[in-house]
PDB file of C-alpha atoms in Angstrom:
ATOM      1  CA  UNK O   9     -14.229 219.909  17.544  1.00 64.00           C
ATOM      2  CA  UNK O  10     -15.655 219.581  20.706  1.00 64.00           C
ATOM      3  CA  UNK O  11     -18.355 221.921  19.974  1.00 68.00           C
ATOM      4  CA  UNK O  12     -19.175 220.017  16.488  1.00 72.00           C
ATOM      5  CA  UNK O  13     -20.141 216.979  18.551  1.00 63.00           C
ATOM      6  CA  UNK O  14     -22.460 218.618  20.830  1.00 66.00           C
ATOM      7  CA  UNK O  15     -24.619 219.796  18.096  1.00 67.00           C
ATOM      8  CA  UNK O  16     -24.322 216.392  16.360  1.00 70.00           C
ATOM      9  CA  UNK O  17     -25.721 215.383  19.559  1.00 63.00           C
ATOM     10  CA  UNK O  18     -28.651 218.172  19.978  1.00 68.00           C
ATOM     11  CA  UNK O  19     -29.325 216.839  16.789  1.00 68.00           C
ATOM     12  CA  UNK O  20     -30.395 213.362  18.270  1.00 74.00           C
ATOM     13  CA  UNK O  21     -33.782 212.650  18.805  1.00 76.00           C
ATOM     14  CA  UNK O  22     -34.205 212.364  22.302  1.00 75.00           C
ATOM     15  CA  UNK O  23     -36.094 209.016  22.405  1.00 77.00           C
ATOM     16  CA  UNK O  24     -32.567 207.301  20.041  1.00 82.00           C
ATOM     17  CA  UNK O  25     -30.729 208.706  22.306  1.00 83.00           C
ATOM     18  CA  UNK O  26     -32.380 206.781  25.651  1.00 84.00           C
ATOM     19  CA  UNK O  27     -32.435 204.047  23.570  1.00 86.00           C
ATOM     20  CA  UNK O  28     -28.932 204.323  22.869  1.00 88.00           C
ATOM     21  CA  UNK O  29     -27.873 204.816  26.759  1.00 89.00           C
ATOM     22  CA  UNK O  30     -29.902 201.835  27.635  1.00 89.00           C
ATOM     23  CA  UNK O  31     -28.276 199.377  24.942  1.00 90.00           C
ATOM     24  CA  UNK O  32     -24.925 201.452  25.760  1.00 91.00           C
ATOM     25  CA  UNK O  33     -25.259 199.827  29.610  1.00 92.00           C
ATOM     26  CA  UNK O  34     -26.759 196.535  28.555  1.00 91.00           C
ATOM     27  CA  UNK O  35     -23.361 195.933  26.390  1.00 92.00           C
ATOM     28  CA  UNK O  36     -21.313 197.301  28.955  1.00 93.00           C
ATOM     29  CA  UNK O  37     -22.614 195.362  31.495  1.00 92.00           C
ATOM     30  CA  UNK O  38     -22.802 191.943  29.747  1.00 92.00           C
ATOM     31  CA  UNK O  39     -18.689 192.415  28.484  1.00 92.00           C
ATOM     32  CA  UNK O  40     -17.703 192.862  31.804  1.00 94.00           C
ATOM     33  CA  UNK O  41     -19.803 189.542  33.393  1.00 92.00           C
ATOM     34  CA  UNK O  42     -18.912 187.869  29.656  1.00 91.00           C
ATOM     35  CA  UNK O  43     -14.875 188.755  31.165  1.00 92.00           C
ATOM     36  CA  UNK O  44     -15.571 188.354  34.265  1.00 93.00           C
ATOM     37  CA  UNK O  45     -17.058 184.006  33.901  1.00 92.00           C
ATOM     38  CA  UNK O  46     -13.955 182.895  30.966  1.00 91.00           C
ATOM     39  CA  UNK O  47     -11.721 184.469  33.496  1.00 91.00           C
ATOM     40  CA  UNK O  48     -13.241 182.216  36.509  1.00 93.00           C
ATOM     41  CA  UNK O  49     -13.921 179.288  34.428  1.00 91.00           C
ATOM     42  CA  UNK O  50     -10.164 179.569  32.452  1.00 89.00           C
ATOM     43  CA  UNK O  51      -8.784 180.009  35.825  1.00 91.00           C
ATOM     44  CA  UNK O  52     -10.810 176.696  37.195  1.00 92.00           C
ATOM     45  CA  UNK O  53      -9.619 174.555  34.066  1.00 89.00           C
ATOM     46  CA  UNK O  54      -6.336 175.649  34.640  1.00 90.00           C
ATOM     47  CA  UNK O  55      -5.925 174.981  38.107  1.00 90.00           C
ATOM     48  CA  UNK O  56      -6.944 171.462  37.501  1.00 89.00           C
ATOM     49  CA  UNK O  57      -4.497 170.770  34.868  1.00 89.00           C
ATOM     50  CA  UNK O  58      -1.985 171.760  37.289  1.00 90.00           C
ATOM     51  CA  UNK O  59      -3.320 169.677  40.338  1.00 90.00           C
ATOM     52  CA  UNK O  60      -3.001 166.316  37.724  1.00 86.00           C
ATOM     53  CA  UNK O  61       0.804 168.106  36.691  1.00 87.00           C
ATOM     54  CA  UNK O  62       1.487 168.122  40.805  1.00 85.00           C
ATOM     55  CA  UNK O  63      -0.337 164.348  41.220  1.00 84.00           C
ATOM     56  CA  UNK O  64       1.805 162.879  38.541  1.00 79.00           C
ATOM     57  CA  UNK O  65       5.007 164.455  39.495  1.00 78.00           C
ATOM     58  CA  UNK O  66       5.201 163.525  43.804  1.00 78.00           C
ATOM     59  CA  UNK O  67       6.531 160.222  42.374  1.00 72.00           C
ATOM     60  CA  UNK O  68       8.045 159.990  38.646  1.00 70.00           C
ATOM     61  CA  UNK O  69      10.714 157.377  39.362  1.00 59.00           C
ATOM     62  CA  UNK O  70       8.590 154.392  38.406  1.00 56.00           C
ATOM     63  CA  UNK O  71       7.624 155.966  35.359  1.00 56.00           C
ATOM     64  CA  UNK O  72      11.003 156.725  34.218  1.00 56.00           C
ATOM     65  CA  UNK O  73      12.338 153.645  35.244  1.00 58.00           C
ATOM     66  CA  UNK O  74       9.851 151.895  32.934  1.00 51.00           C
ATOM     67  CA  UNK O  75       9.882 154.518  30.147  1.00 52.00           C
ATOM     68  CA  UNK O  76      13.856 154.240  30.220  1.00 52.00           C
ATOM     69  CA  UNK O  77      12.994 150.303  29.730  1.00 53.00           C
ATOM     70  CA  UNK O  78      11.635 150.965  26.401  1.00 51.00           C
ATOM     71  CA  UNK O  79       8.178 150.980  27.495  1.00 50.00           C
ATOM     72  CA  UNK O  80       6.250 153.514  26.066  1.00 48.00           C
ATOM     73  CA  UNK O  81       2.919 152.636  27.105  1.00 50.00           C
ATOM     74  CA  UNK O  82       3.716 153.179  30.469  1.00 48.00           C
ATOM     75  CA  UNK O  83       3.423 157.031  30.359  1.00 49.00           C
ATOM     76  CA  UNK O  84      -0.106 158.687  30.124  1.00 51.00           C
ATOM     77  CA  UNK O  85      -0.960 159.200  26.191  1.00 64.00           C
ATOM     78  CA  UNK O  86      -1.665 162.867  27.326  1.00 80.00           C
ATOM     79  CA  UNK O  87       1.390 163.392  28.780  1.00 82.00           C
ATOM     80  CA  UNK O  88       5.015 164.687  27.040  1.00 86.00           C
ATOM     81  CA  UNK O  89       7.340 164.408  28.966  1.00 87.00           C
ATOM     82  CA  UNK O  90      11.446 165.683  28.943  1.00 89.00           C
ATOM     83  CA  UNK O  91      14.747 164.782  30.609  1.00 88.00           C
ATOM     84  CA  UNK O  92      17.657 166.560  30.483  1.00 89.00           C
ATOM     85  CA  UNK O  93      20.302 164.914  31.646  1.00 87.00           C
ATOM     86  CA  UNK O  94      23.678 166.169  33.645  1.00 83.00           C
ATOM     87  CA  UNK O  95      25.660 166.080  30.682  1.00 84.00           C
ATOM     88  CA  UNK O  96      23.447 168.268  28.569  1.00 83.00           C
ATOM     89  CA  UNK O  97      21.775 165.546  26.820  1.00 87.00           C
ATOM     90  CA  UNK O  98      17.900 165.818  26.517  1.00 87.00           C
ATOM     91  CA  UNK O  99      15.438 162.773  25.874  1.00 85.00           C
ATOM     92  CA  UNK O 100      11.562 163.453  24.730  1.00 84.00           C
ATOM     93  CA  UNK O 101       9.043 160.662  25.975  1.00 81.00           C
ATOM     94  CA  UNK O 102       5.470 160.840  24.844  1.00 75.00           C
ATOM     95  CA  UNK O 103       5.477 160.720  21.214  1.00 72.00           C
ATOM     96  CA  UNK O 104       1.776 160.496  20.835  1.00 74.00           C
ATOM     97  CA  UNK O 105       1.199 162.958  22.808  1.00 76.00           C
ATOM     98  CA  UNK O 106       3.557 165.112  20.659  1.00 78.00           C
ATOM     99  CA  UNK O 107       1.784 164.009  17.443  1.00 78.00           C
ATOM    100  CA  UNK O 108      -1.540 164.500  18.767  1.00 80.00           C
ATOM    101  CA  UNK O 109      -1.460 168.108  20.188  1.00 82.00           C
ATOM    102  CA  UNK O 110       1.563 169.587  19.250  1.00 81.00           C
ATOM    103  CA  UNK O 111       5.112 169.256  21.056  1.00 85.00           C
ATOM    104  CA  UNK O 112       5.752 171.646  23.579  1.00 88.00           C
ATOM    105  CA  UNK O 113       8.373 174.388  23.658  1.00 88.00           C
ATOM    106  CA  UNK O 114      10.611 173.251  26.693  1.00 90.00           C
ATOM    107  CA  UNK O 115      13.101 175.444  28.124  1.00 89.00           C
ATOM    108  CA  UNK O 116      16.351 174.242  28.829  1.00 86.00           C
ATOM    109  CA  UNK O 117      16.662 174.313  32.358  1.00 88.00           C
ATOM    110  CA  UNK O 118      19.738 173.403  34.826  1.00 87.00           C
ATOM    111  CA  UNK O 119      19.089 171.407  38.100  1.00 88.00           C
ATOM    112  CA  UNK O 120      19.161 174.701  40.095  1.00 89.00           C
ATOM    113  CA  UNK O 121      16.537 176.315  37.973  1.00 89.00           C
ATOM    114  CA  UNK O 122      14.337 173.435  38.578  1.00 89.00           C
ATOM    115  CA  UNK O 123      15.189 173.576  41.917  1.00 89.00           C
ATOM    116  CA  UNK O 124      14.269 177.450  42.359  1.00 90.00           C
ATOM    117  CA  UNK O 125      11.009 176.939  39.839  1.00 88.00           C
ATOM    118  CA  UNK O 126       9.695 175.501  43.195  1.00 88.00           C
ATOM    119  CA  UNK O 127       7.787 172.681  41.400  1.00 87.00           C
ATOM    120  CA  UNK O 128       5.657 175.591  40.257  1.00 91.00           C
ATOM    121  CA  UNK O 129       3.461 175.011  36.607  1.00 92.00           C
ATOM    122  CA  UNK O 130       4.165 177.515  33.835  1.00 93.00           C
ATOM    123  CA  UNK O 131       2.713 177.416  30.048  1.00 91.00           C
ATOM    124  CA  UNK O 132       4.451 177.094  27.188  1.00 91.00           C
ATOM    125  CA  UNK O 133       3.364 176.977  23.377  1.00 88.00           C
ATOM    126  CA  UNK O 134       3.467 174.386  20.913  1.00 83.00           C
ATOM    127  CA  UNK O 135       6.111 173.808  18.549  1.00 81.00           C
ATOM    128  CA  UNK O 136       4.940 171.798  16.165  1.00 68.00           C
ATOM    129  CA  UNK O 137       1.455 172.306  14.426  1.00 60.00           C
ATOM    130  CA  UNK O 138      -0.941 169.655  15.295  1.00 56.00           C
ATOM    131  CA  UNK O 139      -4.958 169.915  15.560  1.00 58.00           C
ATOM    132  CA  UNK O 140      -4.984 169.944  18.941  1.00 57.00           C
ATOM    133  CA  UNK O 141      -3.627 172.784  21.712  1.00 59.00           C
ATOM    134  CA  UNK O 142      -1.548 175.968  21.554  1.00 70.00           C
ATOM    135  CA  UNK O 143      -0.299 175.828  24.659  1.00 85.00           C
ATOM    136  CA  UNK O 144       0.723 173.270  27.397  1.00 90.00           C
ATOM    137  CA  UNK O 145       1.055 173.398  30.949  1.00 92.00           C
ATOM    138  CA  UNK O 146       4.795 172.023  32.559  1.00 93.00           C
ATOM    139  CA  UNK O 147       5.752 171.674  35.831  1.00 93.00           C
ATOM    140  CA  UNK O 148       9.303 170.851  36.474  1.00 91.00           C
ATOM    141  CA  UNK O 149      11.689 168.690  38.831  1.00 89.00           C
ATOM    142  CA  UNK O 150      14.800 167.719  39.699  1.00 88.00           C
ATOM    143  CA  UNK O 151      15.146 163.887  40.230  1.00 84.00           C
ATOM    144  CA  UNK O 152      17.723 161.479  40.358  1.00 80.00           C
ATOM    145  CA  UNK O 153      17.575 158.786  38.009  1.00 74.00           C
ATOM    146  CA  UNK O 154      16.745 155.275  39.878  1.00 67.00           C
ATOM    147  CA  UNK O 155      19.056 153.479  37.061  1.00 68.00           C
ATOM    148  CA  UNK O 156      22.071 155.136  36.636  1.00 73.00           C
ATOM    149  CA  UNK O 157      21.637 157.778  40.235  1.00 77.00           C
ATOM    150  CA  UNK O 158      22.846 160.334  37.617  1.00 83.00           C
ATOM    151  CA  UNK O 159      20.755 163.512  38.417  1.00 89.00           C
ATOM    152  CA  UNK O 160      18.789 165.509  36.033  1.00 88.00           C
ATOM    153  CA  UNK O 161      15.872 167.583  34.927  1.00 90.00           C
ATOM    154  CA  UNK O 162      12.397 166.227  33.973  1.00 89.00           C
ATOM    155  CA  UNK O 163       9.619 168.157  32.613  1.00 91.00           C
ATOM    156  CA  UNK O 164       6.061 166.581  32.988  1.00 90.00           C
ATOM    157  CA  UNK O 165       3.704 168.345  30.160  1.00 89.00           C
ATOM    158  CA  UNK O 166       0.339 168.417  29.587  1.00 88.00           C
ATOM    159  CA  UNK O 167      -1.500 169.840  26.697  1.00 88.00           C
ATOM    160  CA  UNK O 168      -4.713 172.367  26.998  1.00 85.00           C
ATOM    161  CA  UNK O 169      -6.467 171.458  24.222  1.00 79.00           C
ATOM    162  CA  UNK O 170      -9.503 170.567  26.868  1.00 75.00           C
ATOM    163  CA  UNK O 171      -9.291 174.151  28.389  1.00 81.00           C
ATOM    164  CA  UNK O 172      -8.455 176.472  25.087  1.00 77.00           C
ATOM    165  CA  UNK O 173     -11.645 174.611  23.638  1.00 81.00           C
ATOM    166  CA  UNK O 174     -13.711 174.941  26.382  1.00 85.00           C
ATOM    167  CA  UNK O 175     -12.956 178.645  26.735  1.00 86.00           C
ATOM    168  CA  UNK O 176     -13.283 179.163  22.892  1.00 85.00           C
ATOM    169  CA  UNK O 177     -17.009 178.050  23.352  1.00 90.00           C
ATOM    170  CA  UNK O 178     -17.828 179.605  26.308  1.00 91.00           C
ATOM    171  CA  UNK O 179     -16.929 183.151  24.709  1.00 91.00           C
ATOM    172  CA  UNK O 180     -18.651 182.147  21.195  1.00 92.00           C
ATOM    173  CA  UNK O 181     -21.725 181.340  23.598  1.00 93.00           C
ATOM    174  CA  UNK O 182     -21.409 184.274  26.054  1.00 92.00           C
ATOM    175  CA  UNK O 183     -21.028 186.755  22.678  1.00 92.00           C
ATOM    176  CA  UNK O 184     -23.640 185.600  20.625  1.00 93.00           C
ATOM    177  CA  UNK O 185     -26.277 185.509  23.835  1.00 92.00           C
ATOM    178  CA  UNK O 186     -25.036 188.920  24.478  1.00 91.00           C
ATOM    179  CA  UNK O 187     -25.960 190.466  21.004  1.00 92.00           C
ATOM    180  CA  UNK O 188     -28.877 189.009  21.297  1.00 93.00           C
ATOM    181  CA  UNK O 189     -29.582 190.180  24.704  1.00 92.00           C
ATOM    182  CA  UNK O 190     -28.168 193.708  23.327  1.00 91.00           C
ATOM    183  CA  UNK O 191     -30.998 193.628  20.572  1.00 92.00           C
ATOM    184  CA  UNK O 192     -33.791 192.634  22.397  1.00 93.00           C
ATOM    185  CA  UNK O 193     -33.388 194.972  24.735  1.00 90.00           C
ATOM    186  CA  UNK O 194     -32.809 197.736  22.282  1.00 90.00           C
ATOM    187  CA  UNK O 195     -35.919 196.681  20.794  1.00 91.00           C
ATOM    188  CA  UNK O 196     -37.828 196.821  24.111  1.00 91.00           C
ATOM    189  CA  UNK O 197     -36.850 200.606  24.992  1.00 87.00           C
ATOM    190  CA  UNK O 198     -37.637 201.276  21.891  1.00 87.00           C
ATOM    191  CA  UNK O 199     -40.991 200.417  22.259  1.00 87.00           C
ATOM    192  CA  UNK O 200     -41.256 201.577  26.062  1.00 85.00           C
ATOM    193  CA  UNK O 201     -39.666 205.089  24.998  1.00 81.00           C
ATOM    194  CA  UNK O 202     -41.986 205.268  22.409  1.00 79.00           C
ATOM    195  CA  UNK O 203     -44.874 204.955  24.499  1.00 79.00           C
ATOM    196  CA  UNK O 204     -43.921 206.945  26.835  1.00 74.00           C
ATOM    197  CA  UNK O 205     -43.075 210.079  24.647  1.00 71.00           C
ATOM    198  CA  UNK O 206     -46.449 209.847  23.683  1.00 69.00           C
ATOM    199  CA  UNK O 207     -48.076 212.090  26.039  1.00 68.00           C
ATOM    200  CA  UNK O 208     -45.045 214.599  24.897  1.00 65.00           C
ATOM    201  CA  UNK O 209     -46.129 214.501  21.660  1.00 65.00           C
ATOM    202  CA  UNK O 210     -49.809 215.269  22.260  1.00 67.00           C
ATOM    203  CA  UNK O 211     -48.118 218.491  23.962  1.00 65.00           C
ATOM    204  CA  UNK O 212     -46.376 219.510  21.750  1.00 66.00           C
ATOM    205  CA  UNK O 213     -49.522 218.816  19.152  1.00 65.00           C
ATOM    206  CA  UNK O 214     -51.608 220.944  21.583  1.00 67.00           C
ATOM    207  CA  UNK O 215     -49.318 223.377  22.020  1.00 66.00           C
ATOM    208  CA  UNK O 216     -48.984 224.231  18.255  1.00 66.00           C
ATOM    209  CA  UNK O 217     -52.505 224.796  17.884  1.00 65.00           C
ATOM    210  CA  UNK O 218     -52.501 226.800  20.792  1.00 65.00           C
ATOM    211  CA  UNK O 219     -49.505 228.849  19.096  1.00 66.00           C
ATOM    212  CA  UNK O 220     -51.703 229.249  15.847  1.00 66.00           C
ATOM    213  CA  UNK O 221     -54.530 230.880  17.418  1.00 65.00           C
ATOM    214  CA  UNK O 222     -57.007 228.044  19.025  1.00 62.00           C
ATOM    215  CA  UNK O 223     -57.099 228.964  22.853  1.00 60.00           C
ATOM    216  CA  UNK O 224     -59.614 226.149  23.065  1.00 61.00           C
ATOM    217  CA  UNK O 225     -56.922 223.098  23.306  1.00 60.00           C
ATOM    218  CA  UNK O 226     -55.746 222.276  26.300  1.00 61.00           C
ATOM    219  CA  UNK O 227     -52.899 219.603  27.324  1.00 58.00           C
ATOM    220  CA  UNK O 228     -54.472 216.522  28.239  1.00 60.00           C
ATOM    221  CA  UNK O 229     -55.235 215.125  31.662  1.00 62.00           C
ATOM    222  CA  UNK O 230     -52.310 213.216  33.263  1.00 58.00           C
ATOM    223  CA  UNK O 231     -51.608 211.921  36.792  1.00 60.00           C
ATOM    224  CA  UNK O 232     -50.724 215.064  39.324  1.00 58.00           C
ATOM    225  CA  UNK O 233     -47.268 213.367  40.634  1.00 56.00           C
ATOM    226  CA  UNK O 234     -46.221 212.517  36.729  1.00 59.00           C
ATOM    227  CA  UNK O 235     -44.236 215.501  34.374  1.00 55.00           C
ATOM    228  CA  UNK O 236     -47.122 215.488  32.172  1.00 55.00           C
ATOM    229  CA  UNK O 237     -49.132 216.634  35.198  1.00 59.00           C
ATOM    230  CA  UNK O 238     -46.869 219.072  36.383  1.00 59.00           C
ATOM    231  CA  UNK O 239     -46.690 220.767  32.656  1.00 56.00           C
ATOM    232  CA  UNK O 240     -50.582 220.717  32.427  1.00 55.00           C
ATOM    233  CA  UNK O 241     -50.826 222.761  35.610  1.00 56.00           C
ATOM    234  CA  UNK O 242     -48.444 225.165  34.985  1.00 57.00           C
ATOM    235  CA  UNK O 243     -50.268 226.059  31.435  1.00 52.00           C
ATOM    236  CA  UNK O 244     -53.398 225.758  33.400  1.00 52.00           C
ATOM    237  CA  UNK O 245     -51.906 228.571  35.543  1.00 52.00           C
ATOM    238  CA  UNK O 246     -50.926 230.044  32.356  1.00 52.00           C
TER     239      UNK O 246
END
C-alpha cells in the first residue's frame, strides 16, 4: 500500500507538487489563525455577557421585589429570569425574553448548589425554538426574598444571540477570505514555479539533443552561485 503511494507520488510533476506544498501551508496556516481569532473573540463576547450576568446579580432584591409586584417591565427585556422557591415551587419572569430568543433550559438547583456554584456563569440551551439564540448564559444565587424572607434560588439568564451571530460571521468571513487567499496563492506559485523551472527545461531540451548526437549544444549561461550554474559547470567539465 505504502509502496503504491510513493509511485503515485513519483508520478507527480514536480512543479504540482511545490505548488501543492505551498497551498498545503497557506491552508494550514490560515485554519489555525482562522481558530485561533473565533476562539479569542468568542471568548471576549463571552466574558462580557458574564460581567453584565455578575453586574445585575450583586443586588436582585429590588428587582424581585418589583417583579413579585406584578411589574413586568421592571426586568431587562433581555433578561429571563427563574426562582425556585423553598418549597419546590419555581416562577419564570421575563416572558419576552422567552418569546424572543428561546427559553432557557434551567436546572433545578437546591440552595446549597447555588451556594457551591460560587456565583459562577454556565451555558445552557434553549428550550423552546425561537429565531433568536441556542444557548444562554446563567449565573445563579441564593437570596432571600425581601417580601416573604422565605429563601430561595434565582437564576439571572441572558441569551447569546449577540455572540453566536457574531461568531457565525466572523467564521463565514475568516473562511471565505481564506479560500480566496488559498487560491491566489496557488495561482501565484504556479506562476513563480513555472518560471523558475524554466531554465530546467532548457536542460533538459539541451541535453536531449546532446543525447541524439549534436555535441554542439551546450546548457545555457546561468549565475555561478545558482543550480543552473552549478549543472552547467559540471557538463562543462564533462
Amino acid at each position: 500500500m505504502l509502496e503504491r503511494v510513493k509511485e503515485r507520488l513519483s508520478g507527480i510533476p514536480l512543479r504540482a507538487r511545490l505548488v501543492a506544498i505551498i497551498s498545503l501551508l497557506l491552508a494550514a496556516g490560515l485554519g489555525i489563525a482562522a481558530v485561533a481569532t473565533t476562539t479569542v473573540v468568542s471568548n471576549f463576547l463571552v466574558q462580557q455577557v458574564d460581567l453584565e450576568l455578575r453586574t445585575a446579580s450583586v443586588d436582585l432584591n429590588p428587582i424581585l421585589e418589583t417583579l413579585q409586584s406584578d411589574i413586568p417591565q421592571a426586568l431587562p427585556s433581555d433578561y429571563y429570569v427563574q426562582i425556585t422557591y423553598e418549597n419546590g415551587h419555581v416562577k419564570g419572569l421575563g416572558t419576552e425574553a422567552a418569546r424572543r430568543f428561546g427559553k432557557p433550559d434551567l436546572p433545578t438547583m437546591t440552595l446549597e448548589e447555588a451556594k457551591q456554584s460560587n456565583r459562577n456563569p454556565f451555558t445552557v440551551r434553549a428550550v423552546t425554538d425561537a429565531a433568536g439564540s441556542e444557548s444562554w448564559r446563567v449565573v445563579a444565587l441564593p437570596v432571600t426574598l425581601l417580601a416573604t424572607g422565605e429563601p430561595a434560588v434565582v437564576q439571572v439568564s441572558l441569551p447569546l444571540v449577540g455572540m453566536d451571530k457574531t461568531v457565525s460571521i466572523l467564521t463565514r468571513t475568516l473562511i471565505l477570505s481564506g479560500l480566496g487567499i488559498v487560491l491566489l496563492g496557488g495561482l501565484t506559485a504556479w506562476v513563480l514555479v513555472e518560471r523558475s523551472l524554466r531554465s530546467l527545461r532548457s536542460v533538459e531540451h539541451t541535453a536531449a539533443q546532446i543525447a541524439a548526437g549534436d555535441l554542439s549544444q551546450r546548457v545555457p549561461e546561468a549565475p555561478a552561485g545558482t543550480e543552473m550554474g552549478s549543472s552547467r559547470r559540471r557538463s562543462t567539465r564533462c
